[in-house]
Amino acid sequence: MIEIRGLSKSFVGQDGGRVQALSDVDLDVAENEFLTVLGPSGCGKTTLLKAVAGLVPVDSGEIVVDGTKVRGPGPDRAMVFQNFALLPWATVLDNVAFGLELRGVGRAERQERARALIAMVGLAGFETKRPAELSGGMQQRVGIARALAVQPRVLLMDEPFGAVDEQTRRLLQEELLSIWEESRLTVVFITHSMEEAVLLGDRVVLMSARPGQIAEIVPVPLERPRARSLERSGKYAEITAYLWDRLRDMHEEHRAAR
Amino acid sequence: MTRRGHLPYQLLTFVIFAVSWEVYARVRGGLLIPTFTETVGASVKLLGSAELWQALYASNQALVLGFALAVGVGVPLGIVLGRFRTLERFADVYLNILLVTPMAAIIPLLGMSVGYGLAARVILVAIFAIVMVVVNSRAGVRQVDPSLIEMARSFGANERRIWTRVLLPGALPAIMTGIRLGIGRAVTGMVLVELLMVSTALGGLMLEYRGLLKAPQLYATIVIILAEALLLISVARWGERKLTGRSVR
């Protein structure tokens, strides 16, 4: 579904030098796969996601989504943002319908579709509220509904639950799992939480920093549909422990290198 | 500012102010300092005179035209400066000059270049008001969360949609604030130009009353100018609330 070949990207850093955000990244994501990407901060995981979204131009390499080379944002992909990125002056309904509006869907149709998705993410009755009147978890539900409204084939999620409290995060994880079970979208999900990466992902892509590279891809052979009770299983504990070992090693290597 | 909860306090300070004025004028006043009641009486009488309304009309001509000019030029200019940083390198120094220059100083300049007619008054009002409009519009565009622009792009927005659906709505409250603050400056400019440059209209009236030592009328004229400024700012605040759907402090 997504093929990434030899992807490199560098930025001009704050000190004026070039920072290599991604270096020669190869990655394949299968159709209907839930892929989680885990790594220390500054490992380029958000850059990778934005490159797939078509939001940042790459230096070299290519990204092919569903047979088409990515040259910019496209209707086959929709993004969910860490800080929600909701229009503060617009209502929940208009926010959810915003992606449809940008794609030229007529008012009546987009409102109807938006209402259905608002109900699906459990926000029925909040259509006329503005983002500031909602909790963080509710705001991200709006963000998810907005992305799903455009009926993408790939859902790109950039630490979507990073800015909500722990209990809400657990609820949102479970809801996302059930949405995914039904829709079977292809999902690329960035996170800095090992537990989240294992609970949600079919595979966990472990990235290392400076330059951003894929260190390892860890399969998660846990049965679906997954439930919270999984966290008590031995396999789950084993994988999260392994991921933590690898992350700690990376951290120490990085410190030693400096 | 005039939220319902503040009204009793504002009334109280006004009463204290009026009583102090009255007492001071009765004890120390005389020909040059009218009492509060004299001023109120003169205001009422003035409002019934054709002279005042002619002056108001003439003054407001400059105000309306000058302010419209300030908004018409200032809002687009501020927006463009906010969006394109490189332009700002050229413009910043001039904006700062506009902010700090004592505007009265440019009045003789203006008189020499465009004469002492309506044009000069309009230009001065515009120069007074435009700084607030530009600076606030610029800040408004700049404060729009860049992640909103990224979000809109990710859903396929082109540059035009980013402007109409993200940047302008996001900047609107600050633009309206700039317009409201600009009104205050425009009224200042309007009176100043008439006092210092062309003694016509309201400014001319004030100079005339001063010359004739008609203190109550002079004070009354000032009161009427203040009342007009307050009215205009209230209208602007009401418009701000209507347009942005948000409460304005």
XYZ file of C-alpha atoms in Angstrom:
507
model
C 0.000 0.000 0.000
C 2.804 2.383 0.930
C 6.303 1.901 -0.430
C 9.074 4.138 0.797
C 12.415 3.861 -1.000
C 15.698 5.516 -0.050
C 14.011 8.453 1.606
C 16.318 11.206 2.847
C 15.482 14.609 4.203
C 17.556 17.288 5.886
C 16.664 20.651 7.377
C 18.554 23.798 8.158
C 18.966 23.601 11.917
C 18.770 26.408 14.403
C 22.548 26.838 14.422
C 22.549 27.200 10.647
C 24.003 23.734 9.981
C 22.106 20.964 8.235
C 20.274 18.425 10.346
C 19.744 15.047 8.759
C 16.171 14.203 9.759
C 15.852 11.055 7.659
C 18.617 9.054 6.057
C 17.951 6.433 3.430
C 14.713 5.068 4.874
C 13.095 2.037 3.232
C 9.700 0.907 4.453
C 6.709 -1.011 3.165
C 3.281 -0.810 4.707
C 0.786 -3.468 3.702
C -2.848 -2.788 2.890
C -5.016 -2.781 6.032
C -1.928 -2.828 8.204
C -1.743 -0.930 11.465
C 1.856 0.215 11.623
C 3.212 2.005 14.669
C 6.413 4.033 14.561
C 8.371 4.399 17.782
C 11.565 6.279 18.510
C 13.296 8.865 20.644
C 12.468 12.511 20.044
C 14.325 13.907 17.079
C 14.427 10.587 15.240
C 12.502 12.015 12.315
C 9.318 10.037 12.840
C 7.088 13.056 12.392
C 9.082 14.100 9.324
C 8.554 10.621 7.902
C 4.807 10.905 8.440
C 4.622 14.388 6.945
C 6.582 13.187 3.932
C 4.006 10.445 3.386
C 1.275 13.062 3.815
C 2.956 15.103 1.089
C 3.467 18.055 3.404
C 7.261 18.183 3.264
C 9.319 17.814 0.097
C 12.025 15.167 0.331
C 15.658 15.471 -0.729
C 15.915 12.061 -2.349
C 14.064 8.800 -2.561
C 10.398 8.302 -3.242
C 7.121 7.427 -1.628
C 4.510 5.475 -3.532
C 0.996 5.171 -2.133
C -1.310 2.702 -3.826
C 0.781 2.748 -6.983
C 1.012 6.548 -7.257
C 4.073 8.564 -6.414
C 3.464 11.133 -3.674
C 3.939 14.685 -4.924
C 1.769 16.485 -2.398
C -1.273 15.959 -0.218
C -3.909 13.743 -1.791
C -7.421 12.482 -1.127
C -6.134 8.949 -0.438
C -4.441 10.127 2.770
C -5.765 11.967 5.820
C -3.855 13.161 8.824
C -4.586 13.392 12.545
C -2.472 15.925 14.424
C -0.904 15.811 17.855
C -2.219 19.255 18.806
C -5.602 18.467 17.145
C -5.291 21.438 14.720
C -8.978 22.343 14.953
C -10.261 25.680 13.683
C -11.023 27.496 16.964
C -13.715 29.701 15.443
C -15.618 26.846 13.790
C -18.138 24.494 15.350
C -17.532 20.771 15.789
C -19.738 20.146 12.758
C -17.824 22.585 10.562
C -14.501 21.244 11.782
C -15.437 17.663 10.956
C -16.787 18.778 7.583
C -13.729 20.924 6.840
C -11.811 18.302 4.875
C -14.918 17.579 2.807
C -15.439 21.282 2.229
C -11.871 21.628 0.933
C -12.545 18.764 -1.403
C -15.585 20.477 -2.838
C -18.339 18.348 -1.285
C -21.641 20.264 -1.176
C -22.927 21.664 2.070
C -25.837 19.292 2.664
C -23.853 16.186 1.867
C -20.815 17.111 3.915
C -22.937 18.002 6.918
C -24.730 14.702 6.703
C -21.469 12.785 6.522
C -19.973 14.877 9.315
C -22.968 14.181 11.562
C -22.625 10.456 11.052
C -18.940 10.565 12.005
C -19.563 12.811 14.980
C -21.994 10.182 16.222
C -19.468 7.435 15.539
C -16.781 9.062 17.693
C -19.327 9.601 20.454
C -19.821 13.346 20.148
C -23.494 13.444 19.132
C -25.064 16.518 20.710
C -21.827 18.527 20.535
C -22.210 19.575 16.886
C -22.604 23.273 17.617
C -19.888 23.503 20.264
C -16.542 25.116 19.565
C -13.226 23.373 20.253
C -12.448 25.481 23.316
C -15.592 24.103 24.964
C -14.352 20.521 24.605
C -11.810 18.497 26.579
C -8.599 17.412 24.895
C -9.915 13.917 24.331
C -13.085 15.240 22.727
C -11.057 17.565 20.541
C -9.019 14.673 19.234
C -12.236 12.770 18.534
C -13.148 15.706 16.305
C -9.717 15.446 14.675
C -10.220 11.745 14.016
C -13.745 12.273 12.687
C -12.459 14.990 10.342
C -9.842 12.624 8.956
C -12.286 9.714 8.564
C -14.880 11.979 6.920
C -12.850 12.262 3.734
C -12.829 8.465 3.464
C -9.089 8.076 3.082
C -7.347 4.802 2.325
C -4.473 5.684 4.630
C -4.796 7.304 8.025
C -1.662 9.139 9.171
C -1.588 9.781 12.907
C 1.094 11.948 14.481
C 1.218 11.143 18.218
C -2.543 11.696 18.286
C -2.934 10.803 21.950
C 0.238 12.496 23.145
C -1.555 15.580 24.406
C -4.397 13.933 26.359
C -4.446 12.569 29.879
C -3.730 8.907 30.594
C -7.296 7.722 31.160
C -8.577 9.460 28.067
C -5.679 8.070 26.094
C -6.627 4.517 27.080
C -10.231 5.105 26.046
C -9.181 6.631 22.748
C -6.843 3.717 22.029
C -9.670 1.263 22.497
C -12.005 3.319 20.336
C -9.403 3.625 17.623
C -8.929 -0.144 17.669
C -12.617 -0.761 17.178
C -12.858 1.859 14.429
C -9.941 0.226 12.692
C -11.406 -3.268 13.094
C -14.481 -2.082 11.219
C -12.891 0.114 8.590
C -9.643 -1.794 8.100
C -7.861 1.324 6.962
C -4.127 1.343 6.524
C -2.814 3.252 9.522
C 0.601 4.749 10.191
C 0.692 5.787 13.821
C 3.552 7.746 15.400
C 4.008 7.390 19.132
C 6.611 7.701 21.837
C 4.869 5.120 24.023
C 6.061 1.503 23.814
C 2.829 0.230 25.327
C 0.767 2.125 22.781
C 2.945 0.920 19.924
C 2.485 -2.723 20.931
C -1.193 -2.529 21.837
C -2.149 -1.006 18.492
C 0.395 -2.135 15.949
C 0.752 -5.154 13.699
C 4.381 -4.181 13.487
C 6.426 -1.629 15.396
C 8.972 0.372 13.433
C 11.761 1.346 15.761
C 13.633 4.439 14.636
C 16.974 5.773 15.815
C 17.988 9.414 15.898
C 20.585 11.539 14.166
C 20.320 10.640 11.417
C 16.770 9.269 11.481
C 16.922 5.671 10.349
C 14.927 2.523 10.848
C 16.747 0.541 13.498
C 14.477 -2.471 13.493
C 10.998 -3.600 12.612
C 9.422 -5.642 15.387
C 6.394 -7.785 14.508
C 3.620 -7.949 17.108
C 2.081 -11.418 16.811
C -0.848 -10.768 19.149
C -4.306 -11.865 18.101
C -6.985 -9.467 16.884
C -9.340 -8.019 17.885
C -7.206 -6.784 20.681
C -8.428 -5.800 24.095
C -6.958 -4.134 27.100
C -6.589 -7.531 28.833
C -3.750 -8.178 26.409
C -1.539 -6.103 28.647
C -1.442 -8.970 31.108
C -0.199 -11.477 28.553
C 3.394 -12.669 28.580
C 3.940 -11.954 24.914
C 2.900 -8.324 25.334
C 5.255 -7.872 28.265
C 8.053 -9.519 26.347
C 7.729 -7.206 23.332
C 7.438 -4.003 25.352
C 10.442 -5.042 27.439
C 12.416 -5.738 24.281
C 11.485 -2.343 22.827
C 12.513 -0.630 26.009
C 15.913 -2.385 25.964
C 16.483 -1.234 22.424
C 15.442 2.335 23.157
C 17.685 2.498 26.188
C 20.611 1.156 24.173
C 20.018 3.813 21.553
C 19.909 6.459 24.195
C 23.225 5.329 25.650
C 24.865 5.027 22.241
C 23.727 8.511 21.519
C 25.170 9.806 24.771
C 28.449 7.981 24.199
C 28.682 9.419 20.707
C 28.482 12.985 21.978
C -15.133 47.348 28.909
C -18.689 48.205 29.811
C -19.687 44.746 30.844
C -22.768 44.635 32.976
C -20.872 43.896 36.173
C -18.700 46.962 35.737
C -21.517 49.431 35.333
C -22.129 50.286 39.021
C -18.418 50.942 39.563
C -18.202 53.076 36.474
C -21.220 55.065 37.562
C -19.647 55.537 40.985
C -16.338 56.836 39.617
C -18.257 59.147 37.306
C -20.265 60.573 40.204
C -17.088 61.127 42.224
C -15.489 62.796 39.229
C -18.485 65.052 38.584
C -18.837 66.076 42.227
C -15.106 66.829 42.560
C -15.215 68.906 39.419
C -18.264 70.812 40.630
C -16.722 71.520 44.047
C -13.350 72.496 42.644
C -14.879 74.825 40.042
C -17.107 76.504 42.605
C -14.233 77.091 45.048
C -11.334 77.840 42.708
C -13.010 78.421 39.371
C -14.305 81.551 37.794
C -14.232 82.661 34.252
C -11.835 80.017 32.936
C -13.024 76.889 34.719
C -16.724 76.200 34.346
C -18.541 73.989 36.791
C -19.773 70.564 35.844
C -23.360 71.723 35.722
C -22.489 74.713 33.576
C -20.708 72.398 31.166
C -23.649 70.033 30.983
C -25.974 72.974 30.401
C -23.735 74.348 27.659
C -23.516 70.914 26.055
C -27.267 70.631 25.852
C -27.543 74.122 24.407
C -24.751 73.437 21.908
C -26.434 70.263 20.721
C -29.402 72.416 19.797
C -27.340 74.795 17.698
C -26.770 74.574 13.961
C -23.207 75.776 14.454
C -22.186 72.618 16.280
C -23.791 70.264 13.802
C -22.089 71.999 10.900
C -18.779 71.667 12.720
C -19.450 68.013 13.513
C -20.337 67.351 9.911
C -17.165 69.014 8.619
C -14.938 67.250 11.138
C -16.481 63.879 10.508
C -15.997 64.230 6.793
C -12.247 64.141 7.403
C -12.661 61.422 10.000
C -14.701 59.084 7.834
C -12.595 59.535 4.707
C -9.300 59.365 6.583
C -10.323 56.358 8.607
C -11.644 54.543 5.555
C -8.312 55.196 3.891
C -6.455 53.872 6.937
C -8.514 50.670 6.984
C -8.475 50.230 3.220
C -4.704 50.485 3.063
C -3.783 49.303 6.556
C -5.603 45.968 6.706
C -4.225 44.551 3.426
C -0.791 45.961 4.214
C -0.749 44.420 7.689
C -1.941 41.070 6.366
C 0.707 40.965 3.664
C 3.422 41.978 6.118
C 2.294 39.269 8.510
C 2.368 36.535 5.898
C 5.542 37.424 4.025
C 8.403 37.980 6.397
C 10.817 39.246 3.780
C 8.613 42.242 3.043
C 8.725 43.104 6.662
C 12.469 43.722 6.574
C 11.739 46.637 4.288
C 8.703 47.939 6.098
C 9.551 47.530 9.748
C 11.623 50.664 10.141
C 8.899 52.836 8.594
C 6.236 51.347 10.826
C 8.387 52.084 13.836
C 8.876 55.643 12.651
C 5.100 55.985 12.304
C 4.676 54.577 15.803
C 7.076 56.926 17.565
C 6.931 60.152 15.541
C 5.026 62.926 17.276
C 2.433 63.336 14.568
C 1.943 67.008 15.282
C 5.422 67.509 13.875
C 4.404 66.484 10.387
C 1.481 68.888 10.222
C 3.515 71.776 8.744
C 5.013 69.345 6.257
C 1.585 68.215 5.198
C 0.329 71.765 4.893
C 3.211 72.664 2.632
C 2.728 69.686 0.357
C -1.040 69.360 -0.052
C -2.337 72.668 1.241
C -4.670 73.278 4.138
C -7.846 71.779 2.757
C -9.831 68.624 3.272
C -7.079 66.521 1.687
C -4.578 67.456 4.369
C -7.043 66.648 7.127
C -7.962 63.318 5.578
C -4.320 62.349 5.197
C -3.492 63.275 8.756
C -6.398 61.255 10.150
C -5.281 58.319 8.025
C -1.678 58.565 9.204
C -2.837 58.685 12.805
C -5.057 55.653 12.509
C -3.132 53.445 10.120
C -0.375 52.361 12.491
C -2.786 50.606 14.849
C -4.546 48.956 11.944
C -1.349 47.711 10.311
C 0.341 46.513 13.490
C -2.716 44.612 14.713
C -3.543 43.074 11.338
C 0.044 41.920 11.044
C -0.013 40.424 14.525
C -3.345 38.764 13.727
C -2.024 36.941 10.687
C 1.154 36.016 12.471
C -0.587 34.534 15.485
C -2.540 32.049 13.361
C -1.336 28.618 14.422
C 0.943 27.283 11.649
C -0.363 23.785 12.296
C -3.791 24.967 11.067
C -2.221 25.918 7.754
C -0.506 22.545 7.601
C -3.785 20.823 8.442
C -5.608 22.690 5.664
C -2.863 21.798 3.195
C -3.038 18.153 4.224
C -6.710 18.152 3.259
C -5.846 19.623 -0.111
C -6.367 23.356 0.441
C -4.807 25.641 -2.157
C -3.312 29.024 -1.269
C -6.621 30.830 -1.833
C -8.500 28.509 0.528
C -5.767 28.837 3.123
C -6.314 32.581 3.009
C -10.085 32.569 3.069
C -10.661 29.662 5.439
C -7.684 29.812 7.822
C -5.591 32.981 7.759
C -8.327 35.612 7.476
C -10.779 34.088 9.978
C -7.866 33.517 12.352
C -6.669 37.086 12.018
C -10.131 38.668 12.133
C -10.322 39.330 15.884
C -6.960 41.102 15.872
C -7.873 43.033 12.726
C -11.072 44.218 14.393
C -9.114 45.218 17.489
C -6.805 47.243 15.269
C -9.786 48.939 13.675
C -11.238 49.761 17.066
C -7.957 51.185 18.384
C -7.534 53.001 15.087
C -10.826 54.841 15.619
C -9.497 56.355 18.815
C -6.370 57.517 17.039
C -8.398 58.840 14.113
C -10.497 61.037 16.402
C -7.285 62.374 17.960
C -5.933 63.137 14.507
C -9.165 64.814 13.477
C -9.165 67.238 16.408
C -5.436 67.850 16.354
C -5.332 68.823 12.735
C -8.138 71.316 13.250
C -6.486 72.817 16.300
C -2.983 73.077 14.916
C -3.355 73.380 11.184
C -6.654 74.536 9.782
C -8.924 76.098 12.327
C -12.192 74.808 10.971
C -14.980 72.609 12.213
C -14.790 71.352 15.806
C -11.214 72.460 16.335
C -12.062 75.881 14.954
C -15.041 76.074 17.266
C -12.830 75.294 20.247
C -10.321 77.958 19.285
C -13.137 80.456 18.866
C -14.620 79.692 22.301
C -11.197 79.935 23.836
C -10.649 83.334 22.243
C -13.998 84.584 23.502
C -13.361 83.084 26.953
C -16.534 81.002 26.647
C -15.287 78.323 28.985
C -18.523 76.312 29.362
C -18.911 76.105 25.582
C -15.272 75.130 25.169
C -15.624 72.349 27.720
C -18.922 71.313 26.180
C -17.310 70.918 22.771
C -14.661 68.653 24.273
C -17.359 66.645 26.028
C -19.193 66.196 22.728
C -16.010 65.054 20.963
C -15.361 62.566 23.767
C -18.933 61.329 23.527
C -18.572 60.795 19.804
C -15.307 58.882 20.248
C -16.871 56.655 22.889
C -19.880 56.037 20.681
C -17.713 55.092 17.721
C -15.603 52.732 19.819
C -18.740 51.087 21.205
C -20.031 50.581 17.691
C -16.669 49.071 16.706
C -16.742 46.761 19.700
C -20.277 45.689 18.882
C -19.217 44.981 15.302
C -16.222 43.057 16.554
C -18.459 40.868 18.665
C -20.928 40.294 15.844
C -18.224 39.404 13.346
C -16.055 37.177 15.476
C -18.716 35.630 17.685
C -16.396 36.058 20.612
C -16.611 38.287 23.644
C -14.347 41.292 23.479
C -12.545 42.567 26.490
